[in-house]
PDB file of N, CA and C in Angstrom:
ATOM      1  N   MET N   1     -22.987 -30.628  -8.813  1.00 53.00           N
ATOM      2  CA  MET N   1     -22.351 -29.429  -8.057  1.00 53.00           C
ATOM      3  C   MET N   1     -21.146 -28.881  -8.718  1.00 53.00           C
ATOM      4  N   ARG N   2     -21.085 -27.791  -8.736  1.00 54.00           N
ATOM      5  CA  ARG N   2     -20.113 -26.832  -9.481  1.00 54.00           C
ATOM      6  C   ARG N   2     -19.031 -26.356  -8.518  1.00 54.00           C
ATOM      7  N   ALA N   3     -17.664 -26.531  -8.170  1.00 54.00           N
ATOM      8  CA  ALA N   3     -16.706 -26.228  -7.278  1.00 54.00           C
ATOM      9  C   ALA N   3     -16.497 -24.703  -7.430  1.00 54.00           C
ATOM     10  N   GLU N   4     -16.532 -24.076  -6.448  1.00 53.00           N
ATOM     11  CA  GLU N   4     -16.350 -22.576  -6.271  1.00 53.00           C
ATOM     12  C   GLU N   4     -14.746 -22.281  -6.377  1.00 53.00           C
ATOM     13  N   THR N   5     -14.511 -21.478  -7.479  1.00 53.00           N
ATOM     14  CA  THR N   5     -13.085 -21.004  -7.379  1.00 53.00           C
ATOM     15  C   THR N   5     -12.875 -19.887  -6.585  1.00 53.00           C
ATOM     16  N   THR N   6     -11.745 -20.088  -5.809  1.00 61.00           N
ATOM     17  CA  THR N   6     -11.339 -19.133  -4.892  1.00 61.00           C
ATOM     18  C   THR N   6     -10.074 -18.277  -5.284  1.00 61.00           C
ATOM     19  N   HIS N   7     -10.069 -17.054  -5.301  1.00 68.00           N
ATOM     20  CA  HIS N   7      -9.042 -16.218  -5.511  1.00 68.00           C
ATOM     21  C   HIS N   7      -8.259 -15.612  -4.445  1.00 68.00           C
ATOM     22  N   PRO N   8      -7.263 -16.091  -4.556  1.00 91.00           N
ATOM     23  CA  PRO N   8      -6.062 -15.895  -3.127  1.00 91.00           C
ATOM     24  C   PRO N   8      -6.194 -14.394  -3.069  1.00 91.00           C
ATOM     25  N   GLU N   9      -6.010 -13.993  -1.856  1.00 94.00           N
ATOM     26  CA  GLU N   9      -5.964 -12.711  -1.451  1.00 94.00           C
ATOM     27  C   GLU N   9      -4.783 -12.562  -0.526  1.00 94.00           C
ATOM     28  N   ALA N  10      -4.525 -11.268  -0.407  1.00 95.00           N
ATOM     29  CA  ALA N  10      -3.241 -10.825   0.363  1.00 95.00           C
ATOM     30  C   ALA N  10      -3.705  -9.789   1.319  1.00 95.00           C
ATOM     31  N   ARG N  11      -3.746  -9.844   2.658  1.00 97.00           N
ATOM     32  CA  ARG N  11      -3.860  -8.803   3.754  1.00 97.00           C
ATOM     33  C   ARG N  11      -2.560  -7.773   3.965  1.00 97.00           C
ATOM     34  N   VAL N  12      -2.572  -6.727   3.562  1.00 97.00           N
ATOM     35  CA  VAL N  12      -1.575  -5.699   3.508  1.00 97.00           C
ATOM     36  C   VAL N  12      -1.791  -4.728   4.352  1.00 97.00           C
ATOM     37  N   THR N  13      -1.105  -4.488   5.383  1.00 98.00           N
ATOM     38  CA  THR N  13      -1.036  -3.420   6.487  1.00 98.00           C
ATOM     39  C   THR N  13      -0.285  -2.142   6.153  1.00 98.00           C
ATOM     40  N   VAL N  14      -1.123  -0.916   5.694  1.00 98.00           N
ATOM     41  CA  VAL N  14      -0.455  -0.030   4.924  1.00 98.00           C
ATOM     42  C   VAL N  14      -0.223   1.275   6.298  1.00 98.00           C
ATOM     43  N   ARG N  15       1.003   1.608   6.526  1.00 98.00           N
ATOM     44  CA  ARG N  15       1.185   2.541   7.677  1.00 98.00           C
ATOM     45  C   ARG N  15       1.687   3.978   6.995  1.00 98.00           C
ATOM     46  N   TYR N  16       0.979   4.957   7.340  1.00 97.00           N
ATOM     47  CA  TYR N  16       1.022   6.338   6.884  1.00 97.00           C
ATOM     48  C   TYR N  16       1.975   7.348   7.620  1.00 97.00           C
ATOM     49  N   PHE N  17       2.886   8.102   7.177  1.00 96.00           N
ATOM     50  CA  PHE N  17       3.571   8.653   8.002  1.00 96.00           C
ATOM     51  C   PHE N  17       3.401  10.322   7.939  1.00 96.00           C
ATOM     52  N   ALA N  18       3.611  11.211   8.800  1.00 95.00           N
ATOM     53  CA  ALA N  18       3.520  12.639   8.513  1.00 95.00           C
ATOM     54  C   ALA N  18       2.441  13.057   7.709  1.00 95.00           C
ATOM     55  N   ALA N  19       2.744  13.762   6.593  1.00 94.00           N
ATOM     56  CA  ALA N  19       1.597  14.383   5.726  1.00 94.00           C
ATOM     57  C   ALA N  19       0.709  12.908   5.102  1.00 94.00           C
ATOM     58  N   ALA N  20       1.215  12.031   4.875  1.00 96.00           N
ATOM     59  CA  ALA N  20       0.587  11.193   4.129  1.00 96.00           C
ATOM     60  C   ALA N  20      -0.408  10.675   5.286  1.00 96.00           C
ATOM     61  N   ARG N  21      -0.047  10.470   6.875  1.00 96.00           N
ATOM     62  CA  ARG N  21      -0.870  10.187   7.621  1.00 96.00           C
ATOM     63  C   ARG N  21      -2.105  11.128   7.502  1.00 96.00           C
ATOM     64  N   ALA N  22      -1.811  12.756   7.459  1.00 95.00           N
ATOM     65  CA  ALA N  22      -2.927  13.566   7.652  1.00 95.00           C
ATOM     66  C   ALA N  22      -3.744  13.389   6.447  1.00 95.00           C
ATOM     67  N   ALA N  23      -3.063  13.184   5.300  1.00 95.00           N
ATOM     68  CA  ALA N  23      -4.028  12.841   4.199  1.00 95.00           C
ATOM     69  C   ALA N  23      -4.865  11.825   4.199  1.00 95.00           C
ATOM     70  N   ALA N  24      -4.547  10.642   4.697  1.00 96.00           N
ATOM     71  CA  ALA N  24      -5.116   9.641   4.570  1.00 96.00           C
ATOM     72  C   ALA N  24      -6.354   9.367   5.976  1.00 96.00           C
ATOM     73  N   GLY N  25      -5.840  10.316   6.801  1.00 95.00           N
ATOM     74  CA  GLY N  25      -6.955  10.354   7.817  1.00 95.00           C
ATOM     75  C   GLY N  25      -6.741   9.257   8.835  1.00 95.00           C
ATOM     76  N   VAL N  26      -5.797   8.508   8.706  1.00 96.00           N
ATOM     77  CA  VAL N  26      -5.760   7.047   9.619  1.00 96.00           C
ATOM     78  C   VAL N  26      -4.075   7.138   9.865  1.00 96.00           C
ATOM     79  N   GLU N  27      -3.996   6.339  10.993  1.00 97.00           N
ATOM     80  CA  GLU N  27      -2.282   6.241  11.146  1.00 97.00           C
ATOM     81  C   GLU N  27      -1.944   4.941  10.342  1.00 97.00           C
ATOM     82  N   ASP N  28      -3.068   3.920   9.927  1.00 98.00           N
ATOM     83  CA  ASP N  28      -2.764   2.488   9.502  1.00 98.00           C
ATOM     84  C   ASP N  28      -4.014   2.162   8.933  1.00 98.00           C
ATOM     85  N   GLU N  29      -3.766   0.916   8.016  1.00 97.00           N
ATOM     86  CA  GLU N  29      -5.283   0.264   7.989  1.00 97.00           C
ATOM     87  C   GLU N  29      -4.400  -0.990   7.114  1.00 97.00           C
ATOM     88  N   THR N  30      -5.547  -1.990   7.033  1.00 97.00           N
ATOM     89  CA  THR N  30      -5.494  -3.291   6.463  1.00 97.00           C
ATOM     90  C   THR N  30      -6.465  -3.329   5.449  1.00 97.00           C
ATOM     91  N   ILE N  31      -5.378  -3.495   4.144  1.00 96.00           N
ATOM     92  CA  ILE N  31      -6.246  -3.634   2.693  1.00 96.00           C
ATOM     93  C   ILE N  31      -6.155  -4.952   2.267  1.00 96.00           C
ATOM     94  N   THR N  32      -7.010  -5.663   2.044  1.00 96.00           N
ATOM     95  CA  THR N  32      -7.279  -6.729   1.184  1.00 96.00           C
ATOM     96  C   THR N  32      -7.100  -6.658  -0.376  1.00 96.00           C
ATOM     97  N   VAL N  33      -5.887  -7.229  -0.951  1.00 96.00           N
ATOM     98  CA  VAL N  33      -5.702  -6.893  -2.215  1.00 96.00           C
ATOM     99  C   VAL N  33      -5.717  -8.458  -2.901  1.00 96.00           C
ATOM    100  N   PRO N  34      -5.855  -8.440  -4.431  1.00 95.00           N
ATOM    101  CA  PRO N  34      -5.575 -10.013  -4.923  1.00 95.00           C
ATOM    102  C   PRO N  34      -4.068 -10.234  -4.948  1.00 95.00           C
ATOM    103  N   ALA N  35      -4.064 -11.537  -4.668  1.00 91.00           N
ATOM    104  CA  ALA N  35      -2.560 -12.231  -4.366  1.00 91.00           C
ATOM    105  C   ALA N  35      -1.880 -11.564  -5.718  1.00 91.00           C
ATOM    106  N   GLY N  36      -0.331 -11.499  -5.394  1.00 93.00           N
ATOM    107  CA  GLY N  36       0.481 -10.823  -6.387  1.00 93.00           C
ATOM    108  C   GLY N  36       0.380  -9.556  -6.966  1.00 93.00           C
ATOM    109  N   THR N  37      -0.582  -8.706  -6.244  1.00 97.00           N
ATOM    110  CA  THR N  37      -0.851  -7.227  -6.500  1.00 97.00           C
ATOM    111  C   THR N  37       0.803  -6.528  -6.088  1.00 97.00           C
ATOM    112  N   THR N  38       1.331  -5.696  -7.024  1.00 97.00           N
ATOM    113  CA  THR N  38       2.365  -4.929  -6.826  1.00 97.00           C
ATOM    114  C   THR N  38       2.255  -3.842  -5.784  1.00 97.00           C
ATOM    115  N   VAL N  39       3.403  -3.283  -5.605  1.00 97.00           N
ATOM    116  CA  VAL N  39       3.457  -2.125  -4.806  1.00 97.00           C
ATOM    117  C   VAL N  39       2.961  -0.828  -5.608  1.00 97.00           C
ATOM    118  N   ARG N  40       3.112  -1.030  -6.942  1.00 97.00           N
ATOM    119  CA  ARG N  40       2.546   0.104  -7.891  1.00 97.00           C
ATOM    120  C   ARG N  40       1.162  -0.095  -7.965  1.00 97.00           C
ATOM    121  N   GLU N  41       0.649  -1.208  -7.928  1.00 97.00           N
ATOM    122  CA  GLU N  41      -0.816  -1.407  -7.964  1.00 97.00           C
ATOM    123  C   GLU N  41      -1.491  -1.040  -6.492  1.00 97.00           C
ATOM    124  N   LEU N  42      -1.022  -1.093  -5.585  1.00 97.00           N
ATOM    125  CA  LEU N  42      -1.616  -0.809  -4.262  1.00 97.00           C
ATOM    126  C   LEU N  42      -1.541   0.610  -4.188  1.00 97.00           C
ATOM    127  N   VAL N  43      -0.480   1.257  -4.638  1.00 97.00           N
ATOM    128  CA  VAL N  43      -0.286   2.816  -4.694  1.00 97.00           C
ATOM    129  C   VAL N  43      -1.471   3.362  -5.596  1.00 97.00           C
ATOM    130  N   GLU N  44      -1.728   2.623  -6.682  1.00 96.00           N
ATOM    131  CA  GLU N  44      -2.445   3.178  -7.585  1.00 96.00           C
ATOM    132  C   GLU N  44      -3.910   3.337  -6.898  1.00 96.00           C
ATOM    133  N   THR N  45      -4.202   2.148  -6.312  1.00 95.00           N
ATOM    134  CA  THR N  45      -5.561   2.087  -5.255  1.00 95.00           C
ATOM    135  C   THR N  45      -5.771   3.106  -4.329  1.00 95.00           C
ATOM    136  N   LEU N  46      -4.441   3.363  -3.695  1.00 96.00           N
ATOM    137  CA  LEU N  46      -4.799   4.393  -2.612  1.00 96.00           C
ATOM    138  C   LEU N  46      -4.860   5.758  -3.399  1.00 96.00           C
ATOM    139  N   HIS N  47      -4.430   5.977  -4.548  1.00 94.00           N
ATOM    140  CA  HIS N  47      -4.660   7.270  -5.237  1.00 94.00           C
ATOM    141  C   HIS N  47      -5.928   7.766  -5.272  1.00 94.00           C
ATOM    142  N   THR N  48      -6.798   6.770  -5.515  1.00 94.00           N
ATOM    143  CA  THR N  48      -8.422   6.736  -5.636  1.00 94.00           C
ATOM    144  C   THR N  48      -9.150   7.410  -4.733  1.00 94.00           C
ATOM    145  N   ARG N  49      -8.220   7.205  -3.488  1.00 89.00           N
ATOM    146  CA  ARG N  49      -9.168   7.483  -2.168  1.00 89.00           C
ATOM    147  C   ARG N  49      -9.364   9.048  -1.870  1.00 89.00           C
ATOM    148  N   SER N  50      -8.541  10.111  -2.115  1.00 89.00           N
ATOM    149  CA  SER N  50      -8.997  11.493  -2.207  1.00 89.00           C
ATOM    150  C   SER N  50      -7.746  12.298  -2.784  1.00 89.00           C
ATOM    151  N   PRO N  51      -7.975  13.023  -3.322  1.00 92.00           N
ATOM    152  CA  PRO N  51      -7.278  14.211  -4.035  1.00 92.00           C
ATOM    153  C   PRO N  51      -6.177  14.847  -3.115  1.00 92.00           C
ATOM    154  N   GLY N  52      -6.259  14.906  -1.913  1.00 92.00           N
ATOM    155  CA  GLY N  52      -5.105  15.337  -0.958  1.00 92.00           C
ATOM    156  C   GLY N  52      -4.249  13.751  -0.716  1.00 92.00           C
ATOM    157  N   LEU N  53      -4.846  12.755  -0.862  1.00 94.00           N
ATOM    158  CA  LEU N  53      -3.766  11.672  -0.353  1.00 94.00           C
ATOM    159  C   LEU N  53      -3.305  11.431  -1.726  1.00 94.00           C
ATOM    160  N   SER N  54      -3.900  11.370  -3.112  1.00 94.00           N
ATOM    161  CA  SER N  54      -3.182  11.457  -4.196  1.00 94.00           C
ATOM    162  C   SER N  54      -1.857  12.394  -4.529  1.00 94.00           C
ATOM    163  N   ALA N  55      -2.270  13.681  -4.075  1.00 94.00           N
ATOM    164  CA  ALA N  55      -0.880  14.485  -4.106  1.00 94.00           C
ATOM    165  C   ALA N  55       0.154  14.172  -3.247  1.00 94.00           C
ATOM    166  N   VAL N  56      -0.043  13.648  -2.212  1.00 95.00           N
ATOM    167  CA  VAL N  56       1.075  13.364  -1.013  1.00 95.00           C
ATOM    168  C   VAL N  56       1.722  12.175  -1.768  1.00 95.00           C
ATOM    169  N   LEU N  57       0.945  11.041  -2.277  1.00 95.00           N
ATOM    170  CA  LEU N  57       1.424   9.697  -2.731  1.00 95.00           C
ATOM    171  C   LEU N  57       2.403   9.782  -3.858  1.00 95.00           C
ATOM    172  N   ALA N  58       2.158  10.976  -4.737  1.00 91.00           N
ATOM    173  CA  ALA N  58       2.942  11.388  -5.585  1.00 91.00           C
ATOM    174  C   ALA N  58       4.723  11.699  -5.433  1.00 91.00           C
ATOM    175  N   ARG N  59       4.743  11.942  -4.149  1.00 94.00           N
ATOM    176  CA  ARG N  59       6.024  12.338  -3.642  1.00 94.00           C
ATOM    177  C   ARG N  59       6.567  11.279  -2.714  1.00 94.00           C
ATOM    178  N   CYS N  60       5.776  10.331  -2.570  1.00 96.00           N
ATOM    179  CA  CYS N  60       6.259   9.743  -1.293  1.00 96.00           C
ATOM    180  C   CYS N  60       7.335   8.569  -1.762  1.00 96.00           C
ATOM    181  N   SER N  61       7.863   7.956  -0.716  1.00 96.00           N
ATOM    182  CA  SER N  61       8.866   6.566  -0.947  1.00 96.00           C
ATOM    183  C   SER N  61       8.062   5.520   0.007  1.00 96.00           C
ATOM    184  N   TYR N  62       8.847   4.271  -0.280  1.00 97.00           N
ATOM    185  CA  TYR N  62       7.807   3.049   0.243  1.00 97.00           C
ATOM    186  C   TYR N  62       8.718   2.158   0.830  1.00 97.00           C
ATOM    187  N   LEU N  63       8.133   1.493   2.036  1.00 97.00           N
ATOM    188  CA  LEU N  63       9.269   0.569   2.625  1.00 97.00           C
ATOM    189  C   LEU N  63       8.333  -0.525   2.544  1.00 97.00           C
ATOM    190  N   CYS N  64       8.952  -1.934   2.302  1.00 97.00           N
ATOM    191  CA  CYS N  64       7.948  -3.131   2.488  1.00 97.00           C
ATOM    192  C   CYS N  64       8.669  -3.810   3.335  1.00 97.00           C
ATOM    193  N   ASP N  65       7.904  -4.477   4.636  1.00 97.00           N
ATOM    194  CA  ASP N  65       8.510  -4.827   5.748  1.00 97.00           C
ATOM    195  C   ASP N  65       9.988  -4.385   6.180  1.00 97.00           C
ATOM    196  N   GLY N  66      10.192  -2.920   6.310  1.00 96.00           N
ATOM    197  CA  GLY N  66      11.204  -2.327   6.522  1.00 96.00           C
ATOM    198  C   GLY N  66      12.346  -2.228   5.759  1.00 96.00           C
ATOM    199  N   VAL N  67      12.272  -2.567   4.351  1.00 97.00           N
ATOM    200  CA  VAL N  67      12.989  -2.546   3.235  1.00 97.00           C
ATOM    201  C   VAL N  67      12.589  -1.687   2.289  1.00 97.00           C
ATOM    202  N   ALA N  68      13.741  -0.609   1.869  1.00 97.00           N
ATOM    203  CA  ALA N  68      13.146   0.194   0.711  1.00 97.00           C
ATOM    204  C   ALA N  68      12.617  -0.423  -0.542  1.00 97.00           C
ATOM    205  N   VAL N  69      11.625   0.152  -0.956  1.00 97.00           N
ATOM    206  CA  VAL N  69      10.894  -0.415  -2.317  1.00 97.00           C
ATOM    207  C   VAL N  69      11.597   0.209  -3.357  1.00 97.00           C
ATOM    208  N   ARG N  70      12.504  -0.456  -4.410  1.00 95.00           N
ATOM    209  CA  ARG N  70      13.089   0.071  -5.363  1.00 95.00           C
ATOM    210  C   ARG N  70      12.787   0.015  -6.549  1.00 95.00           C
ATOM    211  N   ASP N  71      11.766  -1.184  -6.661  1.00 96.00           N
ATOM    212  CA  ASP N  71      11.095  -1.465  -7.849  1.00 96.00           C
ATOM    213  C   ASP N  71       9.792  -1.378  -7.439  1.00 96.00           C
ATOM    214  N   LEU N  72       9.063  -0.651  -7.961  1.00 96.00           N
ATOM    215  CA  LEU N  72       7.548  -0.838  -7.512  1.00 96.00           C
ATOM    216  C   LEU N  72       6.818  -2.047  -8.230  1.00 96.00           C
ATOM    217  N   GLN N  73       7.311  -2.741  -9.030  1.00 97.00           N
ATOM    218  CA  GLN N  73       6.646  -4.117  -9.608  1.00 97.00           C
ATOM    219  C   GLN N  73       6.759  -5.092  -8.554  1.00 97.00           C
ATOM    220  N   THR N  74       7.527  -4.854  -7.321  1.00 95.00           N
ATOM    221  CA  THR N  74       7.563  -5.811  -6.439  1.00 95.00           C
ATOM    222  C   THR N  74       6.191  -6.243  -6.006  1.00 95.00           C
ATOM    223  N   ALA N  75       5.883  -7.645  -5.943  1.00 96.00           N
ATOM    224  CA  ALA N  75       4.553  -8.189  -5.874  1.00 96.00           C
ATOM    225  C   ALA N  75       4.728  -8.362  -3.990  1.00 96.00           C
ATOM    226  N   LEU N  76       3.402  -7.996  -3.554  1.00 96.00           N
ATOM    227  CA  LEU N  76       3.094  -8.064  -2.258  1.00 96.00           C
ATOM    228  C   LEU N  76       2.651  -9.613  -1.726  1.00 96.00           C
ATOM    229  N   GLY N  77       3.084  -9.908  -0.483  1.00 93.00           N
ATOM    230  CA  GLY N  77       2.309 -11.145  -0.154  1.00 93.00           C
ATOM    231  C   GLY N  77       1.593 -10.985   1.132  1.00 93.00           C
ATOM    232  N   ASP N  78       0.877 -12.002   1.520  1.00 95.00           N
ATOM    233  CA  ASP N  78      -0.098 -12.008   2.623  1.00 95.00           C
ATOM    234  C   ASP N  78       0.719 -11.470   3.984  1.00 95.00           C
ATOM    235  N   THR N  79       0.158 -10.692   4.707  1.00 95.00           N
ATOM    236  CA  THR N  79       0.626 -10.178   6.036  1.00 95.00           C
ATOM    237  C   THR N  79       1.883  -9.164   6.026  1.00 95.00           C
ATOM    238  N   GLN N  80       2.005  -8.612   4.831  1.00 96.00           N
ATOM    239  CA  GLN N  80       3.144  -7.807   4.747  1.00 96.00           C
ATOM    240  C   GLN N  80       2.695  -6.305   5.053  1.00 96.00           C
ATOM    241  N   THR N  81       3.682  -5.643   5.507  1.00 98.00           N
ATOM    242  CA  THR N  81       3.627  -4.010   5.840  1.00 98.00           C
ATOM    243  C   THR N  81       4.148  -3.197   4.766  1.00 98.00           C
ATOM    244  N   VAL N  82       3.630  -2.142   4.476  1.00 98.00           N
ATOM    245  CA  VAL N  82       3.994  -1.268   3.435  1.00 98.00           C
ATOM    246  C   VAL N  82       3.831   0.015   4.248  1.00 98.00           C
ATOM    247  N   ASP N  83       5.073   0.816   4.350  1.00 98.00           N
ATOM    248  CA  ASP N  83       4.963   1.987   4.890  1.00 98.00           C
ATOM    249  C   ASP N  83       4.924   3.225   3.890  1.00 98.00           C
ATOM    250  N   VAL N  84       4.306   4.274   4.232  1.00 98.00           N
ATOM    251  CA  VAL N  84       4.150   5.366   3.158  1.00 98.00           C
ATOM    252  C   VAL N  84       4.917   6.494   3.896  1.00 98.00           C
ATOM    253  N   LEU N  85       6.191   7.019   3.260  1.00 96.00           N
ATOM    254  CA  LEU N  85       7.113   7.912   3.786  1.00 96.00           C
ATOM    255  C   LEU N  85       6.948   8.928   2.779  1.00 96.00           C
ATOM    256  N   PRO N  86       6.284  10.225   3.158  1.00 94.00           N
ATOM    257  CA  PRO N  86       6.504  11.359   2.283  1.00 94.00           C
ATOM    258  C   PRO N  86       8.131  12.040   2.611  1.00 94.00           C
ATOM    259  N   PRO N  87       8.454  12.759   1.576  1.00 87.00           N
ATOM    260  CA  PRO N  87       9.726  13.605   2.177  1.00 87.00           C
ATOM    261  C   PRO N  87       9.698  14.042   3.316  1.00 87.00           C
ATOM    262  N   PHE N  88      10.702  14.089   3.849  1.00 77.00           N
ATOM    263  CA  PHE N  88      10.949  14.713   5.425  1.00 77.00           C
ATOM    264  C   PHE N  88      11.892  16.105   5.161  1.00 77.00           C
ATOM    265  N   ALA N  89      11.720  16.953   5.667  1.00 58.00           N
ATOM    266  CA  ALA N  89      12.454  18.295   5.614  1.00 58.00           C
ATOM    267  C   ALA N  89      13.570  18.143   6.783  1.00 58.00           C
ATOM    268  N   GLY N  90      14.671  18.765   6.550  1.00 55.00           N
ATOM    269  CA  GLY N  90      15.654  18.755   7.490  1.00 55.00           C
ATOM    270  C   GLY N  90      17.173  18.452   6.699  1.00 55.00           C
ATOM    271  N   GLY N  91      18.152  18.279   7.370  1.00 47.00           N
ATOM    272  CA  GLY N  91      19.583  18.238   7.049  1.00 47.00           C
ATOM    273  C   GLY N  91      20.036  17.048   7.409  1.00 47.00           C
TER     274      GLY N  91
END
């Protein structure tokens, strides 16, 4: 009998704000990604969803569990939350 190989996964909640919410068509969603997926890889996955979302994501900044993501190579862990923040107008 052959042992099954399991590939660890991470469940990441993605929350969209303002124009990103409109482009995504949802307020939030939970996405299952391979363990060790980076913020950049998550964003690249989101880019494939629709041209409208892709255009918005190109201008967004990101928070991971409420902390600004300065390095998109940051690896995501299970149950983390990524906020997608488009530029906001105002002074």
